[in-house]
Amino acid sequence: MKQYAVVFTPEAEEQLAELYHYIAEKSSADTALSYTKAIVDYCASMKNFPHRGTQRSDIRPGLRTTHYKKNTVIAFFADDATDIVTIVGVFYGGRNFATML
């Protein structure tokens, strides 16, 4: 089975860091670390299943989105020519990701 590389854009990394700080403030650093690490692990699993989620070409050509635990939307591109999944956004708590992309 072909595997893809999974990479995060600087914007997606920043959004993960913001999410970590938000959860740490509302709950605890341990909870924040556990949740954000689980998101990274979920994204890493796209190496085997890069076309999961919903195609959202209405927002940007080739864009796909998937949910993590109902509260987090992950926006990404799966490039079959390069075998790379690029995570472009991690949006928490009902944020309007369409306008942010």
mmCIF file of C-alpha atoms in Angstrom:
data_model
loop_
_atom_site.group_PDB
_atom_site.id
_atom_site.type_symbol
_atom_site.label_atom_id
_atom_site.label_comp_id
_atom_site.label_asym_id
_atom_site.label_seq_id
_atom_site.Cartn_x
_atom_site.Cartn_y
_atom_site.Cartn_z
ATOM 1 C CA MET A 1 0.000 0.000 0.000
ATOM 2 C CA LYS A 2 1.330 3.419 -0.971
ATOM 3 C CA GLN A 3 1.921 5.820 1.924
ATOM 4 C CA TYR A 4 1.804 9.585 1.791
ATOM 5 C CA ALA A 5 3.946 12.029 3.741
ATOM 6 C CA VAL A 6 1.878 14.254 6.053
ATOM 7 C CA VAL A 7 3.023 17.846 6.547
ATOM 8 C CA PHE A 8 1.558 20.817 8.413
ATOM 9 C CA THR A 9 1.636 24.355 7.049
ATOM 10 C CA PRO A 10 2.967 27.020 9.431
ATOM 11 C CA GLU A 11 -0.624 28.304 9.770
ATOM 12 C CA ALA A 12 -1.888 24.874 10.836
ATOM 13 C CA GLU A 13 0.960 24.554 13.345
ATOM 14 C CA GLU A 14 0.066 27.971 14.750
ATOM 15 C CA GLN A 15 -3.588 26.961 15.033
ATOM 16 C CA LEU A 16 -2.573 23.819 16.943
ATOM 17 C CA ALA A 17 -0.474 25.942 19.307
ATOM 18 C CA GLU A 18 -3.396 28.338 19.842
ATOM 19 C CA LEU A 19 -5.684 25.380 20.533
ATOM 20 C CA TYR A 20 -3.175 23.995 23.032
ATOM 21 C CA HIS A 21 -3.053 27.327 24.902
ATOM 22 C CA TYR A 22 -6.845 27.674 24.856
ATOM 23 C CA ILE A 23 -7.411 24.195 26.319
ATOM 24 C CA ALA A 24 -4.574 24.607 28.840
ATOM 25 C CA GLU A 25 -6.164 27.830 30.083
ATOM 26 C CA LYS A 26 -9.655 26.328 30.308
ATOM 27 C CA SER A 27 -8.610 22.935 31.653
ATOM 28 C CA SER A 28 -4.981 21.874 32.136
ATOM 29 C CA ALA A 29 -1.695 21.577 30.274
ATOM 30 C CA ASP A 30 -1.957 17.776 30.390
ATOM 31 C CA THR A 31 -5.414 17.829 28.809
ATOM 32 C CA ALA A 32 -4.245 20.298 26.161
ATOM 33 C CA LEU A 33 -1.204 18.196 25.307
ATOM 34 C CA SER A 34 -3.262 15.022 25.110
ATOM 35 C CA TYR A 35 -5.878 16.592 22.816
ATOM 36 C CA THR A 36 -3.447 18.314 20.448
ATOM 37 C CA LYS A 37 -1.210 15.231 20.284
ATOM 38 C CA ALA A 38 -4.261 13.135 19.386
ATOM 39 C CA ILE A 39 -5.034 15.562 16.536
ATOM 40 C CA VAL A 40 -1.471 15.261 15.232
ATOM 41 C CA ASP A 41 -1.698 11.455 15.461
ATOM 42 C CA TYR A 42 -5.046 11.515 13.632
ATOM 43 C CA CYS A 43 -3.496 13.627 10.880
ATOM 44 C CA ALA A 44 -0.498 11.297 10.687
ATOM 45 C CA SER A 45 -2.872 8.401 10.028
ATOM 46 C CA MET A 46 -3.787 10.096 6.746
ATOM 47 C CA LYS A 47 -0.564 8.636 5.359
ATOM 48 C CA ASN A 48 -2.560 5.454 4.753
ATOM 49 C CA PHE A 49 -5.960 7.001 3.948
ATOM 50 C CA PRO A 50 -5.310 10.393 2.359
ATOM 51 C CA HIS A 51 -8.736 10.834 0.762
ATOM 52 C CA ARG A 52 -10.884 10.583 3.865
ATOM 53 C CA GLY A 53 -13.349 13.268 4.765
ATOM 54 C CA THR A 54 -15.414 15.463 2.516
ATOM 55 C CA GLN A 55 -14.267 17.117 -0.665
ATOM 56 C CA ARG A 56 -14.741 20.908 -0.363
ATOM 57 C CA SER A 57 -13.764 22.234 -3.775
ATOM 58 C CA ASP A 58 -16.505 24.839 -3.272
ATOM 59 C CA ILE A 59 -14.086 26.565 -0.847
ATOM 60 C CA ARG A 60 -10.782 25.841 -2.612
ATOM 61 C CA PRO A 61 -10.041 23.409 -5.460
ATOM 62 C CA GLY A 62 -8.883 20.065 -4.070
ATOM 63 C CA LEU A 63 -9.615 20.944 -0.439
ATOM 64 C CA ARG A 64 -10.875 18.192 1.842
ATOM 65 C CA THR A 65 -12.120 18.406 5.425
ATOM 66 C CA THR A 66 -12.583 15.889 8.181
ATOM 67 C CA HIS A 67 -13.637 16.114 11.805
ATOM 68 C CA TYR A 68 -11.825 15.072 14.925
ATOM 69 C CA LYS A 69 -14.148 14.391 17.896
ATOM 70 C CA LYS A 70 -16.932 16.579 16.454
ATOM 71 C CA ASN A 71 -15.349 19.819 17.767
ATOM 72 C CA THR A 72 -12.358 20.103 15.451
ATOM 73 C CA VAL A 73 -12.294 20.481 11.672
ATOM 74 C CA ILE A 74 -9.105 19.579 9.855
ATOM 75 C CA ALA A 75 -8.657 21.061 6.373
ATOM 76 C CA PHE A 76 -6.137 19.425 4.035
ATOM 77 C CA PHE A 77 -5.036 18.619 0.507
ATOM 78 C CA ALA A 78 -4.013 15.170 -0.706
ATOM 79 C CA ASP A 79 -1.663 15.450 -3.680
ATOM 80 C CA ASP A 80 -1.524 12.182 -5.601
ATOM 81 C CA ALA A 81 1.312 13.421 -7.824
ATOM 82 C CA THR A 82 3.678 13.971 -4.895
ATOM 83 C CA ASP A 83 2.115 11.579 -2.346
ATOM 84 C CA ILE A 84 1.851 14.395 0.202
ATOM 85 C CA VAL A 85 -1.031 15.288 2.504
ATOM 86 C CA THR A 86 -0.788 18.930 3.507
ATOM 87 C CA ILE A 87 -2.700 19.984 6.613
ATOM 88 C CA VAL A 88 -3.670 23.612 5.995
ATOM 89 C CA GLY A 89 -5.938 24.273 8.969
ATOM 90 C CA VAL A 90 -7.068 23.013 12.365
ATOM 91 C CA PHE A 91 -10.277 24.753 13.456
ATOM 92 C CA TYR A 92 -11.802 24.227 16.890
ATOM 93 C CA GLY A 93 -15.224 24.879 18.334
ATOM 94 C CA GLY A 94 -17.386 25.797 15.384
ATOM 95 C CA ARG A 95 -15.090 28.455 13.918
ATOM 96 C CA ASN A 96 -16.076 29.459 10.398
ATOM 97 C CA PHE A 97 -13.201 27.734 8.628
ATOM 98 C CA ALA A 98 -14.559 28.479 5.155
ATOM 99 C CA THR A 99 -13.965 32.210 5.562
ATOM 100 C CA MET A 100 -10.569 31.611 7.184
ATOM 101 C CA LEU A 101 -9.332 29.584 4.230
#
